[in-house]
Amino acid sequence: MTGPDATAPPAGGPAALPVYLTAAALARTADEGARVALVMLAAQRAGSPALGGALVAALMVPHVAAAPVAGALADTVRRRRLFHGGGVALYGVALAALAALVGRTGDLAVLALAAAAGCVAPLLTGGLTSLLGELLPKDRLTRAFSADAVSYNLAGICGPAAAAALGTAAGAALALTVLGAGATAGGLLLFALRLRPRPGSRTRRSRPRPTDLLSGAAVLVRDRPLRSVTWASGLGQLGVGALPVVSVLLARRYDAPWATGGLMTAFASGALAGSLGYACRPVGEERPERVVLWALLGTALPLAVVPWSGDVLVATALFAVAGSCTGPLFSALLASRERYAPAAVRTQVFTLGAGLKSTFAAAGAAVAGALSGLGTAPLLLGAAACQVAAAAVGRVLLTDRRTRGARPARSPVGNAPSAPAGGAAVTLNRRETEHPSVSGCPAEPTTSRESHARPT
């Protein structure tokens, strides 16, 4: 076979990963910190914590609701650098506008602005991650996804902390403005990535068709590895979402007010350490879907032991150990999405997967709040049981052969479009031939007109 293959020089160039990680960290830190800054701003300027809660809801709900549309647009648009960079920059501008308008303009107007910003937010999470497969060669992707997971962990730790510290010292309006400026800077950095425009007939459509909005969801149902990791990680988030509520109850039980935030900080720090460790030594990178399932079981064990810890420091250490297992879990989850998602719907798979995880985590927090009267032990055992059940469900979905899970072949060039129906050259899906047991069915020939032509 002539022409480029998976080891060809990437479109992103030698500095692609540092630029990408800097942009992603800035954007995601702004997204995490905005939730704290908006509540503080509504309380400080409008004297209405209820407005703050409504603003956070308006910002967060589109993270899930807009994910299919944002993903479909990203998979269809020709110039992705302008689309992703412009979207992230606009998100930052919207945060800065909210800093100026909250408490000074009608509530409906600022709620509408927050909702509009939330519609762009899927591009900050799964949308950005989906670009890595087009920026780097295949042999660097596992470590790149681990580094990307670190950016999520750092954002989860630094974003709320920076918003709270700056909001207390200088005012929430300044804090939100600084976060918005960071997101805008991240968006401008994305313009430096050399993402080649998509060639071919598929880019002649500037807007996705209604059926395109369901393509990513269909893949998540039909493809066995993607189906397994998506629903297993989602069910696991039911338990993880309950942990902030459990932390409050444990702080009361141990009479340690610092543990309210300290336990979750330990969990997030453990996740950060786990992601860094997995980046240095990526175990099981050839079958990342199995790493997801084993990491779920690893998360369950320390959580199940916490009720019998008897000491707040021991509980904190166990939270950190549990978090360290979620680091490899998330890295392997991202790698699974990139490995098995067809190029034509890759961004949809990333944005939908991220939205489902957020939905399950919110549901876990709601259930834990409703059942808080049961005490810490039942809730912790329930959180651990969610991890075990998630691993079991993932295993069943991975081996269930009732759905064939046929997937379109990926082009050897990461940023090439999916193959059209009537091509001349015939190639084999490389990942199917290398790992036929992953899908449980033999590799199928696919057609491609552009598998031998590198876009310019």
Coordinates of N, CA and C in Angstrom, one line a residue, residues 41-268:
L41 N -21.0 35.5 42.3 CA -21.4 36.8 41.7 C -22.8 37.1 42.0
A42 N -23.7 36.1 41.8 CA -25.1 36.3 42.1 C -25.4 36.7 43.5
A43 N -24.6 36.1 44.5 CA -24.8 36.5 45.9 C -24.2 37.8 46.2
Q44 N -23.0 38.2 45.6 CA -22.4 39.4 46.0 C -23.1 40.6 45.3
R45 N -23.5 40.5 44.1 CA -24.0 41.7 43.4 C -25.6 41.7 43.4
A46 N -26.2 40.6 43.3 CA -27.7 40.5 43.2 C -28.3 40.1 44.5
G47 N -27.5 39.6 45.5 CA -28.0 39.2 46.7 C -29.0 38.0 46.6
S48 N -28.7 37.2 45.6 CA -29.7 36.1 45.3 C -28.9 34.8 45.0
P49 N -28.7 34.0 46.0 CA -28.1 32.6 45.7 C -28.9 31.8 44.8
A50 N -30.2 32.0 44.8 CA -31.1 31.3 43.9 C -30.8 31.6 42.4
L51 N -30.5 32.9 42.1 CA -30.1 33.2 40.8 C -28.8 32.5 40.4
G52 N -27.9 32.4 41.4 CA -26.6 31.7 41.1 C -26.8 30.3 40.7
G53 N -27.7 29.6 41.5 CA -28.0 28.2 41.2 C -28.7 28.1 39.8
A54 N -29.6 29.0 39.5 CA -30.2 29.0 38.1 C -29.2 29.2 37.0
L55 N -28.2 30.1 37.2 CA -27.2 30.4 36.2 C -26.3 29.1 36.0
V56 N -26.0 28.4 37.1 CA -25.2 27.2 37.0 C -26.0 26.2 36.2
A57 N -27.2 26.0 36.5 CA -28.1 25.1 35.8 C -28.2 25.4 34.3
A58 N -28.3 26.7 34.0 CA -28.4 27.1 32.6 C -27.1 26.9 31.9
L59 N -26.0 27.0 32.6 CA -24.7 26.7 32.0 C -24.5 25.2 31.8
M60 N -25.0 24.4 32.7 CA -24.6 23.0 32.7 C -25.6 22.1 31.9
V61 N -26.9 22.4 31.9 CA -27.8 21.6 31.2 C -27.4 21.4 29.7
P62 N -27.0 22.5 29.0 CA -26.6 22.3 27.6 C -25.4 21.4 27.4
H63 N -24.6 21.2 28.5 CA -23.4 20.3 28.4 C -23.9 19.0 27.8
V64 N -25.1 18.6 28.3 CA -25.7 17.3 27.9 C -26.6 17.5 26.7
A65 N -27.5 18.4 26.8 CA -28.6 18.6 25.7 C -28.0 19.0 24.4
A66 N -26.9 19.8 24.4 CA -26.4 20.3 23.1 C -25.3 19.4 22.6
A67 N -24.9 18.3 23.3 CA -23.8 17.5 22.9 C -24.0 16.8 21.5
P68 N -25.2 16.3 21.2 CA -25.3 15.7 19.8 C -25.2 16.7 18.7
V69 N -25.8 17.9 18.9 CA -25.7 18.9 17.8 C -24.3 19.4 17.7
A70 N -23.6 19.7 18.8 CA -22.2 20.2 18.8 C -21.3 19.2 18.1
G71 N -21.5 17.9 18.5 CA -20.7 16.8 17.9 C -20.9 16.7 16.4
A72 N -22.2 16.7 16.0 CA -22.5 16.6 14.6 C -22.0 17.7 13.8
L73 N -22.0 18.9 14.3 CA -21.5 20.1 13.6 C -19.9 19.9 13.5
A74 N -19.3 19.5 14.6 CA -17.8 19.3 14.5 C -17.4 18.3 13.5
D75 N -18.2 17.2 13.4 CA -17.9 16.1 12.5 C -18.2 16.6 11.0
T76 N -19.0 17.6 10.8 CA -19.3 18.0 9.4 C -18.6 19.2 8.9
V77 N -18.2 20.1 9.8 CA -17.6 21.4 9.4 C -16.2 21.1 8.7
R78 N -15.9 21.9 7.8 CA -14.7 21.7 7.0 C -13.5 22.2 7.7
R79 N -13.5 23.5 8.2 CA -12.4 24.1 8.9 C -12.5 23.9 10.4
R80 N -12.0 22.9 10.9 CA -12.2 22.5 12.3 C -11.4 23.5 13.2
R81 N -10.3 23.9 12.8 CA -9.5 24.8 13.6 C -10.3 26.1 14.0
L82 N -10.9 26.7 12.9 CA -11.7 27.9 13.2 C -13.0 27.5 14.0
F83 N -13.6 26.3 13.8 CA -14.8 26.0 14.5 C -14.5 25.8 16.0
H84 N -13.5 24.9 16.3 CA -13.2 24.6 17.7 C -12.5 25.9 18.4
G85 N -11.6 26.5 17.8 CA -10.9 27.7 18.4 C -11.9 28.8 18.6
G86 N -12.8 29.1 17.6 CA -13.8 30.1 17.7 C -14.8 29.8 18.8
G87 N -15.2 28.5 18.9 CA -16.2 28.1 19.9 C -15.7 28.3 21.3
V88 N -14.4 27.9 21.5 CA -13.8 28.0 22.9 C -13.6 29.5 23.2
A89 N -13.2 30.3 22.2 CA -13.0 31.7 22.5 C -14.3 32.4 22.8
L90 N -15.4 32.1 22.1 CA -16.7 32.7 22.3 C -17.2 32.3 23.7
Y91 N -16.9 31.1 24.2 CA -17.3 30.7 25.5 C -16.6 31.6 26.5
G92 N -15.4 31.9 26.3 CA -14.7 32.9 27.2 C -15.3 34.2 27.2
V93 N -15.7 34.7 26.0 CA -16.3 36.0 25.9 C -17.7 36.0 26.6
A94 N -18.4 34.9 26.5 CA -19.7 34.9 27.2 C -19.5 34.9 28.7
L95 N -18.5 34.3 29.2 CA -18.2 34.4 30.7 C -17.9 35.8 31.1
A96 N -17.1 36.5 30.3 CA -16.8 37.9 30.6 C -18.0 38.7 30.6
A97 N -18.9 38.5 29.6 CA -20.1 39.2 29.5 C -21.0 39.0 30.7
L98 N -21.1 37.8 31.1 CA -21.9 37.5 32.3 C -21.3 38.2 33.6
A99 N -20.0 38.3 33.6 CA -19.4 39.0 34.8 C -19.9 40.5 34.8
A100 N -20.1 41.1 33.6 CA -20.5 42.5 33.5 C -22.0 42.6 33.7
L101 N -22.8 41.6 33.3 CA -24.3 41.8 33.2 C -25.0 41.2 34.4
V102 N -24.5 40.2 35.1 CA -25.3 39.6 36.2 C -25.6 40.7 37.3
G103 N -26.8 40.8 37.7 CA -27.2 41.8 38.7 C -27.4 43.2 38.2
R104 N -27.1 43.4 36.9 CA -27.3 44.7 36.3 C -28.3 44.6 35.1
T105 N -28.6 43.4 34.7 CA -29.5 43.2 33.6 C -30.6 42.2 34.1
G106 N -31.7 42.1 33.3 CA -32.8 41.2 33.7 C -32.3 39.8 33.8
D107 N -32.9 39.1 34.8 CA -32.5 37.7 35.0 C -32.6 36.8 33.8
L108 N -33.7 37.0 33.0 CA -33.9 36.2 31.8 C -32.8 36.4 30.8
A109 N -32.3 37.6 30.7 CA -31.3 37.9 29.7 C -30.0 37.1 30.1
V110 N -29.6 37.2 31.4 CA -28.4 36.6 31.7 C -28.5 35.0 31.8
L111 N -29.7 34.5 32.1 CA -29.9 33.1 32.0 C -29.8 32.6 30.5
A112 N -30.4 33.4 29.6 CA -30.3 33.0 28.2 C -28.8 33.1 27.7
L113 N -28.0 34.0 28.2 CA -26.6 34.1 27.8 C -25.9 32.9 28.4
A114 N -26.2 32.5 29.7 CA -25.5 31.4 30.2 C -25.8 30.1 29.5
A115 N -27.1 30.0 29.1 CA -27.5 28.8 28.3 C -26.8 28.7 26.9
A116 N -26.7 29.9 26.3 CA -25.9 30.0 25.0 C -24.5 29.5 25.2
A117 N -23.9 30.0 26.3 CA -22.5 29.6 26.5 C -22.4 28.1 26.8
G118 N -23.4 27.5 27.5 CA -23.4 26.1 27.7 C -23.5 25.3 26.5
C119 N -24.2 25.8 25.4 CA -24.3 25.1 24.2 C -22.9 24.9 23.5
V120 N -22.0 25.8 23.8 CA -20.6 25.6 23.2 C -19.8 24.7 24.1
A121 N -20.2 24.5 25.4 CA -19.3 23.8 26.3 C -18.9 22.4 25.9
P122 N -19.8 21.6 25.2 CA -19.3 20.3 24.7 C -18.0 20.3 23.9
L123 N -17.7 21.4 23.3 CA -16.5 21.5 22.5 C -15.3 21.6 23.4
L124 N -15.5 22.1 24.7 CA -14.4 22.2 25.6 C -14.0 20.8 26.2
T125 N -14.9 19.9 26.2 CA -14.6 18.6 26.8 C -14.3 17.5 25.7
G126 N -15.3 16.8 25.4 CA -15.2 15.8 24.4 C -14.8 16.3 23.0
G127 N -15.2 17.5 22.7 CA -14.9 18.1 21.4 C -13.4 18.3 21.2
L128 N -12.7 18.8 22.2 CA -11.3 19.0 22.1 C -10.6 17.6 22.1
T129 N -11.0 16.7 23.0 CA -10.3 15.4 23.0 C -10.4 14.7 21.7
S130 N -11.4 14.8 21.0 CA -11.6 14.1 19.7 C -10.5 14.6 18.7
L131 N -9.9 15.7 18.9 CA -8.9 16.2 17.9 C -7.6 15.5 18.1
L132 N -7.3 14.9 19.2 CA -6.0 14.3 19.4 C -5.6 13.2 18.4
G133 N -6.6 12.4 18.0 CA -6.3 11.4 17.0 C -5.9 11.9 15.6
E134 N -6.2 13.2 15.4 CA -5.8 13.8 14.1 C -4.5 14.7 14.3
L135 N -4.1 14.9 15.5 CA -2.9 15.7 15.7 C -1.6 14.9 15.9
L136 N -1.8 13.6 16.4 CA -0.6 12.8 16.8 C -0.7 11.5 16.1
P137 N 0.5 10.9 15.9 CA 0.5 9.5 15.3 C 0.0 8.5 16.4
K138 N -0.4 7.3 15.9 CA -1.1 6.4 16.7 C -0.2 5.9 17.9
D139 N 1.1 5.8 17.7 CA 1.9 5.3 18.8 C 2.1 6.3 20.0
R140 N 1.6 7.5 19.8 CA 1.7 8.5 20.9 C 0.3 8.8 21.5
L141 N -0.7 8.1 21.1 CA -2.1 8.5 21.5 C -2.3 8.1 22.9
T142 N -1.9 6.9 23.4 CA -2.2 6.5 24.7 C -1.7 7.5 25.8
R143 N -0.4 7.9 25.6 CA 0.1 8.8 26.6 C -0.5 10.2 26.4
A144 N -0.9 10.5 25.2 CA -1.6 11.8 25.0 C -2.9 11.9 25.7
F145 N -3.7 10.8 25.6 CA -5.0 10.7 26.3 C -4.8 10.8 27.8
S146 N -3.7 10.2 28.3 CA -3.4 10.3 29.7 C -3.1 11.7 30.1
A147 N -2.3 12.4 29.3 CA -2.0 13.8 29.5 C -3.3 14.7 29.4
D148 N -4.2 14.3 28.5 CA -5.4 15.0 28.4 C -6.3 14.8 29.7
A149 N -6.3 13.6 30.2 CA -7.0 13.3 31.4 C -6.4 14.2 32.6
V150 N -5.1 14.4 32.6 CA -4.5 15.3 33.6 C -5.1 16.7 33.5
S151 N -5.3 17.2 32.3 CA -5.9 18.5 32.1 C -7.3 18.6 32.7
Y152 N -8.1 17.5 32.6 CA -9.4 17.5 33.3 C -9.2 17.5 34.8
N153 N -8.3 16.7 35.3 CA -8.1 16.7 36.7 C -7.6 18.0 37.3
L154 N -6.6 18.6 36.6 CA -6.1 19.9 37.1 C -7.2 21.0 37.0
A155 N -8.1 20.9 36.0 CA -9.2 21.9 35.9 C -10.1 21.7 37.0
G156 N -10.4 20.4 37.4 CA -11.4 20.1 38.4 C -10.9 20.6 39.8
I157 N -9.5 20.6 40.0 CA -9.0 21.1 41.2 C -8.7 22.6 41.2
C158 N -8.1 23.1 40.2 CA -7.7 24.5 40.2 C -8.8 25.5 39.8
G159 N -9.7 25.0 39.0 CA -10.8 26.0 38.6 C -11.6 26.5 39.8
P160 N -12.3 25.6 40.5 CA -13.1 26.0 41.7 C -12.2 26.7 42.7
A161 N -11.0 26.3 43.0 CA -10.1 26.9 44.0 C -9.7 28.3 43.5
A162 N -9.4 28.5 42.3 CA -9.0 29.8 41.8 C -10.2 30.8 41.8
A163 N -11.4 30.3 41.5 CA -12.6 31.1 41.5 C -12.9 31.5 42.9
A164 N -12.8 30.6 43.8 CA -13.2 30.9 45.2 C -12.2 31.9 45.8
A165 N -10.9 31.7 45.6 CA -9.8 32.5 46.2 C -9.9 33.9 45.6
L166 N -10.0 34.0 44.2 CA -10.0 35.3 43.6 C -11.3 36.0 43.9
G167 N -12.4 35.3 43.9 CA -13.7 35.9 44.2 C -13.8 36.4 45.6
T168 N -13.2 35.8 46.5 CA -13.1 36.3 47.9 C -12.2 37.5 48.1
A169 N -11.1 37.5 47.4 CA -10.1 38.5 47.6 C -10.4 39.8 46.8
A170 N -10.9 39.6 45.5 CA -11.1 40.7 44.6 C -12.5 40.9 44.1
G171 N -13.4 39.9 44.4 CA -14.7 40.0 43.9 C -15.0 39.0 42.8
A172 N -16.2 38.4 42.8 CA -16.5 37.4 41.9 C -16.6 37.8 40.4
A173 N -16.9 39.1 40.2 CA -16.9 39.6 38.8 C -15.5 39.5 38.2
L174 N -14.5 39.9 39.0 CA -13.1 39.8 38.4 C -12.7 38.4 38.2
A175 N -13.1 37.5 39.2 CA -12.8 36.1 39.0 C -13.4 35.5 37.7
L176 N -14.6 35.9 37.4 CA -15.3 35.3 36.2 C -14.7 35.9 35.0
T177 N -14.3 37.2 35.1 CA -13.6 37.8 33.9 C -12.3 37.2 33.6
V178 N -11.5 36.9 34.7 CA -10.2 36.2 34.5 C -10.4 34.8 33.9
L179 N -11.4 34.1 34.4 CA -11.6 32.8 33.8 C -12.0 32.9 32.3
G180 N -12.9 33.9 32.0 CA -13.3 34.1 30.6 C -12.1 34.4 29.8
A181 N -11.2 35.3 30.3 CA -10.0 35.6 29.5 C -9.1 34.4 29.3
G182 N -9.1 33.5 30.3 CA -8.3 32.3 30.1 C -8.9 31.4 29.0
A183 N -10.2 31.2 29.0 CA -10.8 30.4 28.0 C -10.6 31.0 26.6
T184 N -10.7 32.4 26.5 CA -10.5 33.0 25.2 C -9.1 32.8 24.7
A185 N -8.1 32.9 25.6 CA -6.7 32.7 25.3 C -6.6 31.2 24.8
G186 N -7.2 30.3 25.4 CA -7.2 28.9 25.0 C -7.7 28.7 23.6
G187 N -8.8 29.4 23.3 CA -9.4 29.3 22.0 C -8.5 29.9 20.9
L188 N -7.8 31.0 21.2 CA -6.9 31.6 20.3 C -5.7 30.7 20.1
L189 N -5.2 30.0 21.1 CA -4.1 29.0 21.0 C -4.5 27.9 20.0
L190 N -5.8 27.5 20.0 CA -6.2 26.4 19.1 C -6.0 26.8 17.6
F191 N -6.0 28.1 17.3 CA -5.8 28.5 15.9 C -4.4 28.1 15.5
A192 N -3.4 27.9 16.4 CA -2.1 27.5 16.0 C -1.9 26.1 15.6
L193 N -2.9 25.2 15.9 CA -2.9 23.8 15.5 C -3.1 23.7 14.0
R194 N -2.3 22.9 13.4 CA -2.4 22.7 12.0 C -3.3 21.6 11.6
L195 N -4.6 21.8 11.8 CA -5.6 20.9 11.4 C -6.0 21.1 10.0
R196 N -5.7 20.2 9.1 CA -6.0 20.4 7.7 C -7.5 20.4 7.5
P197 N -8.0 21.2 6.6 CA -9.4 21.2 6.2 C -9.8 19.8 5.7
R198 N -11.0 19.4 5.9 CA -11.5 18.1 5.4 C -11.7 18.2 3.9
P199 N -11.2 17.3 3.1 CA -11.5 17.3 1.7 C -12.7 16.4 1.4
G200 N -13.1 16.3 0.2 CA -14.1 15.3 -0.2 C -15.5 15.8 -0.2
S201 N -16.4 15.0 -0.7 CA -17.8 15.4 -0.9 C -18.5 15.6 0.4
R202 N -18.1 15.0 1.5 CA -18.9 15.1 2.7 C -18.9 16.5 3.3
T203 N -17.8 17.3 3.0 CA -17.8 18.6 3.5 C -18.6 19.6 2.7
R204 N -19.2 19.2 1.7 CA -20.1 20.1 0.9 C -21.3 20.5 1.7
R205 N -21.7 19.7 2.7 CA -22.8 20.0 3.5 C -22.3 20.8 4.7
S206 N -22.7 22.0 4.9 CA -22.2 22.8 6.0 C -23.0 22.6 7.3
R207 N -24.2 22.0 7.1 CA -25.1 21.7 8.3 C -25.4 20.2 8.3
P208 N -25.4 19.6 9.5 CA -25.8 18.2 9.6 C -27.3 18.0 9.3
R209 N -27.6 16.9 8.8 CA -29.0 16.5 8.6 C -29.5 15.9 9.9
P210 N -30.9 15.9 10.1 CA -31.4 15.4 11.3 C -31.0 14.0 11.7
T211 N -30.8 13.2 10.6 CA -30.4 11.8 10.9 C -28.9 11.8 11.4
D212 N -28.1 12.8 11.0 CA -26.7 12.8 11.5 C -26.6 12.9 13.0
L213 N -27.7 13.6 13.6 CA -27.7 13.8 15.1 C -27.8 12.5 15.9
L214 N -28.3 11.4 15.2 CA -28.4 10.1 15.9 C -27.3 9.1 15.5
S215 N -26.4 9.5 14.6 CA -25.4 8.6 14.2 C -24.4 8.2 15.3
G216 N -24.0 9.2 16.1 CA -23.1 8.9 17.2 C -23.8 8.0 18.2
A217 N -25.1 8.3 18.5 CA -25.8 7.4 19.5 C -25.9 6.0 19.0
A218 N -26.2 5.9 17.7 CA -26.3 4.5 17.1 C -25.0 3.7 17.2
V219 N -23.9 4.4 17.0 CA -22.6 3.7 17.2 C -22.4 3.3 18.6
L220 N -22.8 4.1 19.6 CA -22.6 3.8 21.0 C -23.5 2.6 21.4
V221 N -24.5 2.3 20.7 CA -25.4 1.2 20.9 C -24.9 0.0 20.2
R222 N -24.4 0.2 18.9 CA -24.1 -1.0 18.1 C -22.7 -1.5 18.3
D223 N -21.8 -0.7 18.6 CA -20.4 -1.2 18.7 C -20.1 -1.7 20.1
R224 N -19.6 -2.9 20.2 CA -19.5 -3.6 21.5 C -18.5 -2.9 22.4
P225 N -17.2 -2.6 22.0 CA -16.3 -1.9 22.9 C -16.8 -0.6 23.3
L226 N -17.3 0.2 22.4 CA -17.8 1.6 22.7 C -19.0 1.5 23.6
R227 N -19.9 0.5 23.3 CA -21.1 0.3 24.2 C -20.7 -0.1 25.6
S228 N -19.7 -0.9 25.7 CA -19.3 -1.4 27.0 C -18.7 -0.3 27.8
V229 N -17.7 0.5 27.3 CA -17.1 1.5 28.1 C -18.0 2.7 28.4
T230 N -18.9 3.0 27.4 CA -19.8 4.1 27.7 C -20.7 3.9 28.8
W231 N -21.4 2.7 28.8 CA -22.4 2.4 29.8 C -21.7 2.0 31.1
A232 N -20.6 1.3 31.1 CA -19.9 1.0 32.3 C -19.4 2.2 33.0
S233 N -18.7 3.1 32.3 CA -18.2 4.4 32.9 C -19.4 5.2 33.4
G234 N -20.5 5.2 32.7 CA -21.7 6.0 33.1 C -22.2 5.5 34.4
L235 N -22.4 4.2 34.5 CA -22.9 3.6 35.8 C -22.0 3.8 36.9
G236 N -20.7 3.7 36.6 CA -19.7 4.0 37.7 C -19.8 5.4 38.2
Q237 N -20.2 6.4 37.3 CA -20.4 7.8 37.8 C -21.6 7.9 38.7
L238 N -22.5 7.0 38.7 CA -23.6 7.1 39.7 C -23.0 7.1 41.1
G239 N -22.0 6.2 41.3 CA -21.3 6.2 42.6 C -20.4 7.3 42.9
V240 N -19.6 7.7 41.9 CA -18.7 8.9 42.0 C -19.5 10.1 42.3
G241 N -20.7 10.3 41.6 CA -21.5 11.5 41.8 C -22.0 11.6 43.2
A242 N -22.1 10.5 43.9 CA -22.6 10.5 45.3 C -21.6 10.9 46.3
L243 N -20.3 10.9 45.9 CA -19.2 11.1 46.9 C -19.2 12.5 47.5
P244 N -19.5 13.6 46.8 CA -19.6 14.9 47.5 C -20.6 14.9 48.7
V245 N -21.7 14.3 48.5 CA -22.7 14.2 49.6 C -22.2 13.4 50.7
V246 N -21.5 12.3 50.3 CA -20.9 11.4 51.4 C -19.8 12.1 52.1
S247 N -19.1 13.0 51.4 CA -18.0 13.7 52.1 C -18.6 14.6 53.2
V248 N -19.7 15.3 52.9 CA -20.3 16.1 53.9 C -20.7 15.3 55.2
L249 N -21.3 14.2 54.9 CA -21.7 13.3 56.0 C -20.5 12.8 56.8
L250 N -19.4 12.4 56.1 CA -18.3 11.9 56.8 C -17.6 13.0 57.6
A251 N -17.6 14.3 57.1 CA -17.1 15.4 57.9 C -17.8 15.6 59.2
R252 N -19.1 15.4 59.2 CA -19.9 15.5 60.4 C -19.6 14.3 61.3
R253 N -19.5 13.2 60.8 CA -19.3 12.0 61.6 C -17.9 12.1 62.3
Y254 N -16.9 12.6 61.6 CA -15.6 12.7 62.2 C -15.3 14.0 62.9
D255 N -16.4 14.9 62.9 CA -16.2 16.2 63.5 C -15.0 16.9 62.9
A256 N -14.8 16.9 61.6 CA -13.7 17.5 60.9 C -14.2 18.3 59.7
P257 N -14.5 19.6 60.0 CA -15.1 20.4 58.9 C -14.2 20.5 57.6
W258 N -12.9 20.4 57.8 CA -12.1 20.5 56.6 C -12.3 19.3 55.6
A259 N -12.8 18.2 56.2 CA -13.0 17.0 55.3 C -14.1 17.2 54.3
T260 N -15.0 18.2 54.5 CA -16.1 18.4 53.5 C -15.5 18.6 52.1
G261 N -14.5 19.4 52.0 CA -13.8 19.6 50.7 C -12.5 18.7 50.6
G262 N -11.9 18.4 51.8 CA -10.7 17.7 51.8 C -10.8 16.3 51.2
L263 N -11.9 15.6 51.5 CA -12.0 14.2 51.0 C -12.1 14.3 49.4
M264 N -12.8 15.2 48.9 CA -12.9 15.3 47.4 C -11.7 15.8 46.8
T265 N -10.9 16.6 47.5 CA -9.6 17.1 47.0 C -8.7 15.9 47.0
A266 N -8.7 15.0 48.0 CA -7.9 13.8 48.0 C -8.3 12.9 46.8
F267 N -9.6 12.8 46.6 CA -10.0 11.9 45.5 C -9.5 12.5 44.1
A268 N -9.6 13.8 43.9 CA -9.2 14.4 42.7 C -7.7 14.4 42.6

